[in-house]
Short mmCIF file of C-alpha atoms and ligand atoms in Angstrom, two decimals:
data_model
loop_
_atom_site.label_atom_id
_atom_site.label_comp_id
_atom_site.label_asym_id
_atom_site.label_seq_id
_atom_site.Cartn_x
_atom_site.Cartn_y
_atom_site.Cartn_z
CA UNK A 26 -4.37 -8.48 -10.29
CA UNK A 27 -0.95 -8.73 -8.60
CA UNK A 28 -0.95 -7.97 -4.88
CA UNK A 29 2.27 -7.31 -2.95
CA UNK A 30 2.64 -8.58 0.59
CA UNK A 31 5.53 -7.10 2.55
CA UNK A 32 7.02 -9.11 5.39
CA UNK A 33 9.89 -8.41 7.76
CA UNK A 34 12.77 -10.79 7.06
CA UNK A 35 15.56 -11.95 9.33
CA UNK A 36 18.66 -13.13 7.43
CA UNK A 37 21.42 -14.56 9.61
CA UNK A 38 24.89 -12.96 9.44
CA UNK A 39 26.35 -15.04 6.57
CA UNK A 40 23.21 -14.58 4.47
CA UNK A 41 23.17 -10.87 5.22
CA UNK A 42 26.78 -10.58 4.03
CA UNK A 43 25.77 -12.41 0.88
CA UNK A 44 22.84 -10.02 0.38
CA UNK A 45 25.14 -7.00 0.67
CA UNK A 46 27.58 -8.54 -1.81
CA UNK A 47 24.81 -9.32 -4.28
CA UNK A 48 23.30 -5.86 -3.98
CA UNK A 49 26.72 -4.39 -4.64
CA UNK A 50 27.23 -6.55 -7.72
CA UNK A 51 23.79 -5.58 -9.04
CA UNK A 52 24.54 -1.93 -8.41
CA UNK A 53 27.77 -2.29 -10.38
CA UNK A 54 25.83 -3.87 -13.24
CA UNK A 55 23.15 -1.18 -13.17
CA UNK A 56 25.72 1.60 -13.35
CA UNK A 57 27.72 -0.20 -16.01
CA UNK A 58 24.69 -0.72 -18.26
CA UNK A 59 23.57 2.86 -17.74
CA UNK A 60 27.04 4.13 -18.65
CA UNK A 61 27.13 2.03 -21.82
CA UNK A 62 23.64 3.21 -22.76
CA UNK A 63 24.74 6.81 -22.37
CA UNK A 64 27.93 6.28 -24.38
CA UNK A 65 25.99 4.55 -27.14
CA UNK A 66 23.51 7.42 -27.34
CA UNK A 67 26.32 10.00 -27.45
CA UNK A 68 27.67 8.11 -30.45
CA UNK A 69 24.33 8.32 -32.21
CA UNK A 70 23.31 4.72 -31.55
CA UNK A 71 20.02 3.55 -30.06
CA UNK A 72 20.69 0.90 -27.44
CA UNK A 73 17.88 -1.58 -26.75
CA UNK A 74 16.82 -3.56 -23.72
CA UNK A 75 17.42 -6.79 -25.63
CA UNK A 76 20.91 -5.71 -26.68
CA UNK A 77 21.79 -4.85 -23.11
CA UNK A 78 20.46 -8.22 -22.01
CA UNK A 79 22.98 -9.93 -24.26
CA UNK A 80 25.70 -7.63 -22.95
CA UNK A 81 25.28 -9.05 -19.42
CA UNK A 82 26.73 -12.36 -20.60
CA UNK A 83 29.95 -10.82 -21.90
CA UNK A 84 30.28 -8.62 -18.82
CA UNK A 85 30.66 -11.74 -16.72
CA UNK A 86 34.28 -11.95 -17.92
CA UNK A 87 34.89 -8.39 -16.84
CA UNK A 88 33.33 -8.85 -13.40
CA UNK A 89 33.45 -12.48 -12.17
CA UNK A 90 31.13 -11.62 -9.27
CA UNK A 91 28.30 -11.55 -11.81
CA UNK A 92 28.70 -15.32 -12.14
CA UNK A 93 27.63 -15.90 -8.57
CA UNK A 94 24.38 -13.93 -8.85
CA UNK A 95 21.23 -15.72 -9.99
CA UNK A 96 20.92 -14.90 -13.70
CA UNK A 97 17.25 -13.86 -13.55
CA UNK A 98 18.16 -11.31 -10.88
CA UNK A 99 20.74 -9.81 -13.24
CA UNK A 100 18.14 -9.69 -16.01
CA UNK A 101 15.83 -7.82 -13.68
CA UNK A 102 18.59 -5.22 -13.07
CA UNK A 103 18.47 -4.48 -16.78
CA UNK A 104 14.68 -4.53 -16.71
CA UNK A 105 14.66 -2.00 -13.86
CA UNK A 106 17.08 0.23 -15.74
CA UNK A 107 14.80 0.23 -18.80
CA UNK A 108 11.71 0.87 -16.68
CA UNK A 109 13.51 3.89 -15.24
CA UNK A 110 14.45 5.08 -18.72
CA UNK A 111 10.83 4.67 -19.85
CA UNK A 112 9.52 6.53 -16.79
CA UNK A 113 11.95 9.35 -17.45
CA UNK A 114 10.89 9.78 -21.06
CA UNK A 115 7.23 9.75 -19.94
CA UNK A 116 7.98 12.67 -17.63
CA UNK A 117 9.78 14.42 -20.45
CA UNK A 118 6.76 13.98 -22.72
CA UNK A 119 4.58 15.65 -20.14
CA UNK A 120 6.78 18.69 -20.58
CA UNK A 121 8.64 18.58 -17.30
CA UNK A 122 12.28 19.53 -17.20
CA UNK A 123 14.35 16.55 -16.22
CA UNK A 124 17.98 15.60 -16.01
CA UNK A 125 19.65 12.34 -16.85
CA UNK A 126 19.16 9.05 -15.09
CA UNK A 127 21.53 8.95 -12.15
CA UNK A 128 24.11 6.40 -11.23
CA UNK A 129 23.28 4.53 -8.05
CA UNK A 130 25.46 5.23 -5.02
CA UNK A 131 26.39 2.57 -2.47
CA UNK A 132 23.28 3.11 -0.32
CA UNK A 133 20.89 3.78 -3.15
CA UNK A 134 20.66 0.25 -4.44
CA UNK A 135 18.45 -1.76 -2.14
CA UNK A 136 16.36 -4.32 -3.95
CA UNK A 137 16.95 -7.75 -5.47
CA UNK A 138 14.21 -8.97 -7.77
CA UNK A 139 13.53 -12.70 -8.02
CA UNK A 140 10.99 -12.83 -10.81
CA UNK A 141 9.20 -16.11 -11.63
CA UNK A 142 12.04 -18.36 -10.45
CA UNK A 143 15.00 -18.81 -8.14
CA UNK A 144 13.00 -18.87 -4.91
CA UNK A 145 11.14 -21.47 -2.93
CA UNK A 146 8.69 -20.55 -0.20
CA UNK A 147 8.13 -22.81 2.79
CA UNK A 148 4.88 -21.41 4.15
CA UNK A 149 4.69 -23.77 7.05
CA UNK A 150 8.02 -22.63 8.52
CA UNK A 151 7.85 -19.07 7.13
CA UNK A 152 11.10 -19.33 5.18
CA UNK A 153 12.15 -18.50 1.65
CA UNK A 154 15.13 -20.14 -0.02
CA UNK A 155 16.76 -17.88 -2.61
CA UNK A 156 19.05 -19.33 -5.23
CA UNK A 157 22.67 -18.11 -4.73
CA UNK A 158 21.72 -16.33 -1.49
CA UNK A 159 20.46 -18.82 1.08
CA UNK A 160 17.39 -19.28 3.23
CA UNK A 161 15.74 -16.35 4.97
CA UNK A 162 13.09 -16.63 7.70
CA UNK A 163 10.32 -14.04 7.66
CA UNK A 164 7.20 -13.18 9.68
CA UNK A 165 4.03 -13.86 7.77
CA UNK A 166 1.76 -11.61 9.82
CA UNK A 167 -0.87 -11.85 7.11
CA UNK A 168 -0.93 -14.86 4.78
CA UNK A 169 -0.66 -14.09 1.09
CA UNK A 170 -3.32 -15.38 -1.26
CA UNK A 171 -2.82 -16.58 -4.81
CA UNK A 172 -0.07 -17.84 -7.04
CA UNK A 173 3.33 -16.29 -6.31
CA UNK A 174 4.81 -14.53 -9.35
CA UNK A 175 7.96 -13.17 -7.79
CA UNK A 176 9.71 -12.21 -4.58
CA UNK A 177 11.75 -9.08 -3.89
CA UNK A 178 14.29 -8.72 -1.11
CA UNK A 179 14.74 -5.16 -0.01
CA UNK A 180 16.74 -3.29 2.59
CA UNK A 181 15.47 -0.31 4.56
CA UNK A 182 18.01 1.06 7.01
CA UNK A 183 19.32 -2.02 8.76
CA UNK A 184 16.10 -3.94 8.26
CA UNK A 185 15.30 -6.46 5.58
CA UNK A 186 11.96 -7.22 4.01
CA UNK A 187 10.70 -9.75 1.52
CA UNK A 188 7.89 -8.69 -0.79
CA UNK A 189 5.80 -11.56 -2.09
CA UNK A 190 3.98 -10.71 -5.32
CA UNK A 191 0.97 -12.95 -5.68
CA UNK A 192 -1.60 -13.09 -8.42
CA UNK A 193 -5.12 -12.89 -7.19
CA UNK A 194 -7.65 -14.67 -9.33
CA UNK A 195 -10.99 -13.05 -9.85
CA UNK A 196 -13.91 -15.13 -8.70
CA UNK A 197 -15.72 -16.70 -11.61
CA UNK A 198 -19.20 -15.99 -10.27
CA UNK A 199 -20.70 -12.81 -8.90
CA UNK A 200 -22.59 -13.06 -5.66
CA UNK A 201 -26.17 -12.07 -5.11
CA UNK A 202 -27.59 -10.60 -1.98
CA UNK A 203 -27.63 -7.45 0.10
CA UNK A 204 -26.07 -4.19 -1.04
CA UNK A 205 -24.67 -1.24 0.88
CA UNK A 206 -23.37 2.28 0.27
CA UNK A 207 -20.36 3.49 2.25
CA UNK A 208 -19.41 7.12 2.79
CA UNK A 209 -15.96 7.87 4.22
CA UNK A 210 -15.93 10.88 6.47
CA UNK A 211 -13.95 13.09 8.79
CA UNK A 212 -15.75 12.90 12.11
CA UNK A 213 -16.11 9.15 11.80
CA UNK A 214 -14.13 6.84 9.54
CA UNK A 215 -17.20 5.77 7.59
CA UNK A 216 -20.97 5.71 7.70
CA UNK A 217 -22.97 3.22 5.66
CA UNK A 218 -26.51 3.11 4.32
CA UNK A 219 -27.42 0.46 6.93
CA UNK A 220 -26.75 3.04 9.62
CA UNK A 221 -23.41 1.75 10.89
CA UNK A 222 -21.03 4.49 12.05
CA UNK A 223 -17.41 3.33 12.12
CA UNK A 224 -15.31 5.19 14.65
CA UNK A 225 -12.21 6.98 13.37
CA UNK A 226 -9.06 5.20 14.52
CA UNK A 227 -6.61 7.44 16.34
CA UNK A 228 -3.62 5.16 16.61
CA UNK A 229 -1.16 7.98 16.00
CA UNK A 230 -2.77 10.28 18.55
CA UNK A 231 -2.76 7.47 21.10
CA UNK A 232 0.95 6.94 20.68
CA UNK A 233 1.80 10.63 20.65
CA UNK A 234 3.02 10.76 24.27
CA UNK A 235 5.33 7.87 23.65
CA UNK A 236 6.61 9.37 20.40
CA UNK A 237 7.36 12.72 22.06
CA UNK A 238 9.22 11.04 24.90
CA UNK A 239 11.29 8.97 22.50
CA UNK A 240 12.09 12.04 20.41
CA UNK A 241 13.26 13.89 23.50
CA UNK A 242 15.36 10.97 24.59
CA UNK A 243 17.00 10.87 21.14
CA UNK A 244 17.71 14.59 21.29
CA UNK A 245 19.47 14.20 24.64
CA UNK A 246 21.83 11.51 23.39
CA UNK A 247 25.11 11.88 21.57
CA UNK A 248 24.58 11.50 17.82
CA UNK A 249 25.51 8.08 16.44
CA UNK A 250 26.32 6.68 19.89
CA UNK A 251 25.06 3.20 20.80
CA UNK A 252 22.30 4.63 23.01
CA UNK A 253 21.28 7.10 20.36
CA UNK A 254 20.94 4.25 17.87
CA UNK A 255 18.93 2.20 20.35
CA UNK A 256 16.54 5.07 21.01
CA UNK A 257 16.18 5.64 17.28
CA UNK A 258 15.27 2.01 16.83
CA UNK A 259 12.62 2.22 19.53
CA UNK A 260 11.06 5.20 17.80
CA UNK A 261 11.10 3.39 14.46
CA UNK A 262 9.40 0.45 16.11
CA UNK A 263 6.66 2.68 17.48
CA UNK A 264 5.98 4.09 14.00
CA UNK A 265 5.92 0.58 12.56
CA UNK A 266 3.45 -0.45 15.22
CA UNK A 267 1.11 2.42 14.33
CA UNK A 268 1.29 1.54 10.63
CA UNK A 269 0.48 -2.08 11.39
CA UNK A 270 -2.45 -1.17 13.62
CA UNK A 271 -3.84 1.04 10.88
CA UNK A 272 -3.50 -1.65 8.23
CA UNK A 273 -5.01 -4.25 10.54
CA UNK A 274 -8.02 -1.99 11.09
CA UNK A 275 -8.53 -1.41 7.37
CA UNK A 276 -8.06 -5.07 6.50
CA UNK A 277 -10.61 -6.24 9.04
CA UNK A 278 -13.15 -3.58 8.18
CA UNK A 279 -12.93 -4.24 4.44
CA UNK A 280 -13.09 -7.98 5.06
CA UNK A 281 -16.26 -7.52 7.09
CA UNK A 282 -17.96 -5.53 4.32
CA UNK A 283 -16.93 -7.97 1.60
CA UNK A 284 -18.16 -10.95 3.64
CA UNK A 285 -21.47 -9.32 4.50
CA UNK A 286 -22.55 -7.70 1.23
CA UNK A 287 -22.84 -8.91 -2.35
CA UNK A 288 -22.64 -5.36 -3.69
CA UNK A 289 -20.73 -2.45 -2.19
CA UNK A 290 -21.03 1.12 -3.48
CA UNK A 291 -18.34 3.68 -2.71
CA UNK A 292 -17.30 7.02 -4.12
CA UNK A 293 -14.77 7.08 -6.94
CA UNK A 294 -11.63 8.57 -5.39
CA UNK A 295 -10.26 9.43 -8.80
CA UNK A 296 -12.92 12.04 -9.39
CA UNK A 297 -12.10 15.47 -8.05
CA UNK A 298 -15.49 15.96 -6.40
CA UNK A 299 -14.16 14.36 -3.26
CA UNK A 300 -12.47 17.65 -2.54
CA UNK A 301 -15.67 19.06 -1.09
CA UNK A 302 -15.36 16.43 1.58
CA UNK A 303 -12.01 17.40 2.93
CA UNK A 304 -10.90 20.81 1.68
CA UNK A 305 -8.61 23.02 3.72
CA UNK A 306 -7.95 20.40 6.33
CA UNK A 307 -4.22 20.55 5.70
CA UNK A 308 -2.23 17.68 7.07
CA UNK A 309 -5.24 15.86 8.45
CA UNK A 310 -6.74 15.83 5.04
CA UNK A 311 -3.82 14.02 3.49
CA UNK A 312 -3.79 11.45 6.29
CA UNK A 313 -7.50 10.78 5.71
CA UNK A 314 -7.02 10.62 1.95
CA UNK A 315 -4.30 8.03 2.38
CA UNK A 316 -6.35 5.72 4.59
CA UNK A 317 -9.49 6.12 2.44
CA UNK A 318 -7.42 5.18 -0.59
CA UNK A 319 -6.02 2.14 1.16
CA UNK A 320 -9.47 1.14 2.41
CA UNK A 321 -10.91 1.27 -1.12
CA UNK A 322 -7.93 -0.68 -2.44
CA UNK A 323 -8.41 -3.41 0.17
CA UNK A 324 -12.13 -3.48 -0.61
CA UNK A 325 -11.38 -3.77 -4.35
CA UNK A 326 -9.08 -6.74 -4.22
CA UNK A 327 -11.01 -8.59 -1.54
CA UNK A 328 -14.21 -8.02 -3.50
CA UNK A 329 -12.61 -9.28 -6.68
CA UNK A 330 -11.64 -12.63 -5.19
CA UNK A 331 -14.95 -13.03 -3.35
CA UNK A 332 -17.17 -12.24 -6.33
CA UNK A 333 -18.55 -9.14 -4.59
CA UNK A 334 -19.52 -6.25 -6.86
CA UNK A 335 -17.70 -3.04 -6.03
CA UNK A 336 -19.41 -0.08 -7.64
CA UNK A 337 -17.69 3.30 -7.77
CA UNK A 338 -19.97 6.27 -8.08
CA UNK A 339 -19.34 9.89 -9.04
CA UNK A 340 -18.84 11.66 -5.68
CA UNK A 341 -20.29 14.98 -6.87
CA UNK A 342 -23.24 16.09 -4.75
CA UNK A 343 -23.38 12.91 -2.68
CA UNK A 344 -23.34 14.98 0.49
CA UNK A 345 -25.32 17.98 -0.80
CA UNK A 346 -28.18 16.09 -2.35
CA UNK A 347 -31.20 15.12 -0.30
CA UNK A 348 -31.38 11.33 -0.45
CA UNK A 349 -35.14 11.48 0.12
CA UNK A 350 -36.23 13.92 -2.62
CA UNK A 351 -33.13 14.73 -4.70
CA UNK A 352 -33.05 18.46 -3.94
CA UNK A 353 -29.65 20.10 -3.51
CA UNK A 354 -29.25 21.27 0.07
CA UNK A 355 -26.02 23.28 0.37
CA UNK A 356 -24.11 22.85 3.59
CA UNK A 357 -20.55 23.45 4.66
CA UNK A 358 -18.26 20.97 6.38
CA UNK A 359 -19.16 22.00 9.91
CA UNK A 360 -22.85 21.22 9.39
CA UNK A 361 -23.22 17.66 10.58
CA UNK A 362 -26.94 17.33 9.98
CA UNK A 363 -28.77 17.26 6.67
CA UNK A 364 -32.04 19.10 6.97
CA UNK A 365 -34.06 19.31 3.80
CA UNK A 366 -36.25 22.45 3.53
CA UNK A 367 -38.12 20.95 0.57
CA UNK A 368 -39.30 17.59 1.94
CA UNK A 369 -38.49 17.87 5.63
CA UNK A 370 -36.11 14.91 5.69
CA UNK A 371 -33.62 15.14 8.56
CA UNK A 372 -30.62 12.83 8.87
CA UNK A 373 -26.99 12.65 9.83
CA UNK A 374 -24.99 14.29 7.05
CA UNK A 375 -22.85 11.21 6.34
CA UNK A 376 -25.79 8.81 6.51
CA UNK A 377 -27.57 10.96 3.92
CA UNK A 378 -24.44 10.75 1.75
CA UNK A 379 -24.22 6.95 2.19
CA UNK A 380 -27.86 6.68 1.09
CA UNK A 381 -27.08 8.71 -2.03
CA UNK A 382 -24.02 6.60 -2.82
CA UNK A 383 -26.12 3.46 -2.43
CA UNK A 384 -28.98 4.74 -4.60
CA UNK A 385 -26.71 6.05 -7.38
CA UNK A 386 -24.60 2.86 -7.31
CA UNK A 387 -27.67 0.61 -7.55
CA UNK A 388 -29.23 2.93 -10.16
CA UNK A 389 -32.41 3.15 -8.15
CA UNK A 390 -34.98 5.95 -8.31
CA UNK A 391 -35.67 8.23 -5.36
CA UNK A 392 -37.92 6.66 -2.79
CA UNK A 393 -38.65 7.60 0.80
CA UNK A 394 -35.61 6.98 2.98
CA UNK A 395 -36.17 5.30 6.28
CA UNK A 396 -34.92 7.31 9.22
CA UNK A 397 -33.08 4.68 11.21
CA UNK A 398 -31.14 5.08 14.43
CA UNK A 399 -27.42 4.96 13.66
CA UNK A 400 -25.35 2.40 15.48
CA UNK A 401 -21.80 3.09 16.52
CA UNK A 402 -19.00 0.60 15.87
CA UNK A 403 -15.85 1.24 17.86
CA UNK A 404 -12.28 0.74 16.68
CA UNK A 405 -11.96 -2.10 19.22
CA UNK A 406 -14.97 -3.84 17.69
CA UNK A 407 -13.41 -3.60 14.24
CA UNK A 408 -10.08 -4.93 15.52
CA UNK A 409 -11.77 -7.95 17.07
CA UNK A 410 -13.38 -8.89 13.75
CA UNK A 411 -11.98 -11.89 12.03
CA UNK A 412 -8.70 -11.87 10.17
CA UNK A 413 -8.16 -12.39 6.49
CA UNK A 414 -9.96 -15.46 5.31
CA UNK A 415 -7.11 -17.84 4.62
CA UNK A 416 -7.28 -20.46 1.89
CA UNK A 417 -5.87 -23.11 4.21
CA UNK A 418 -4.90 -23.58 7.82
CA UNK A 419 -1.24 -23.06 8.63
CA UNK A 420 0.38 -25.39 11.12
ZN1 ZN B 22 -35.53 16.47 0.59
#
C-alpha cells in the first residue's frame, strides 16, 4: 500500500527559478509527445509508450533544455501522458462523450515526478536534494512511515509542496484482543459499541467569523494590488489551518482506535446503504461523507501496519435493526432514540447502530445488549491524544 504524505516546501529563489524552468521544459515535452502521438494516429499508425520513450532521446537535440532535466523525470512525463490517454479511453468505453487530450498551457503543468531515484531525503534536517534541481527544505508536520518509492514536487498558486510516496508494509501478524464497532453519525462524529460518543469537530464553523471578515477585507481592496494579495494569502492560510486541524483530529482518533483494539468493525462506505444515514442533508452531507471517508482510510492504513483487523460490514439496516432482538424498527433521521416495541430495548440510535456493526462484523448471534451509560469525548480530548506513532525519534 503506497501512502502519500504532502508537505509544504520552501525552495529558495535560485531553486524556485530552476523549478519553473524544469516545469516549462517538461510541459514542452508533454505537448510535443502528445502532438506526435496525434499526428501518428492521423496517419494510421499506433504509437506506443515505449516508442515515445525512445523518442525523448532524439528530442534532446531539438531542445537542449531536455539535457538538464533528470532523465527519470522526463520518462515520467511520458508515463503521465500515457496514463492520461488510458484514462481518456476508459471514459470513452463507459460511453461518455469526450474530446481529445488537451495541450498543457503555461499554468497547467505543475508537477515534477521523481520516481524511484534522483532524490535524497535528509529526515533529520527536513530537506530533500533533487538531482538537477537543488535542495529544498520542507516542513514534516507528520513523519512518513515506510520505504520511499518516489517524491513529487508540485506547485499550487505560489506555494510549493513535496509529496513523499512511501510504501507501508503490512504487519506480518494479526493482533488478538478487544474488538469494537464504530458508527459514524451526524449529531456526533462517531459512537462506538463501548459507549464512547465522539464530538463532531466544528473547525470550519469556529473560523467562520474570521473567514467572513477576511472575505470582506478582500472585497474592499483593489484587485491584484499588494494589499489585496496579502489579504488573499491570509484567507488561504485560514483555510489551510482548518484542513490541518481536521486531518489532525482524524489522525489522532484513528490512531487511538487502532492502538486500543485488535479488531475494528465499520460500515462499508462503498455500499449504497449509507444513504439512509445522511440523505437530503445537502452540503453538510458531502462534508460529512468526505471526513468519514478520510477517517476510514486512516483507520485502514494504520490498521494494516499495526496488524489490527479492520472489518467492513454491509451498512444496510444497521440503524433500523434492534441490536437486542434483531427486529426492524423503522425510524427517520430526526429520531435519536431507538425504542424497540418488540423487546423493549431502549438505546441511543447511534449506539444501537454501533452494536449492530460490531455484532455483524464479529459474526456473533443476537444476545442481550447491555444498556451502558454513554461517555462523551470532546474534540479537545481527541486533539490531545498522542500523535502518529513514529518508527524512530527525530532529533
Ligand atoms: Zn428489540
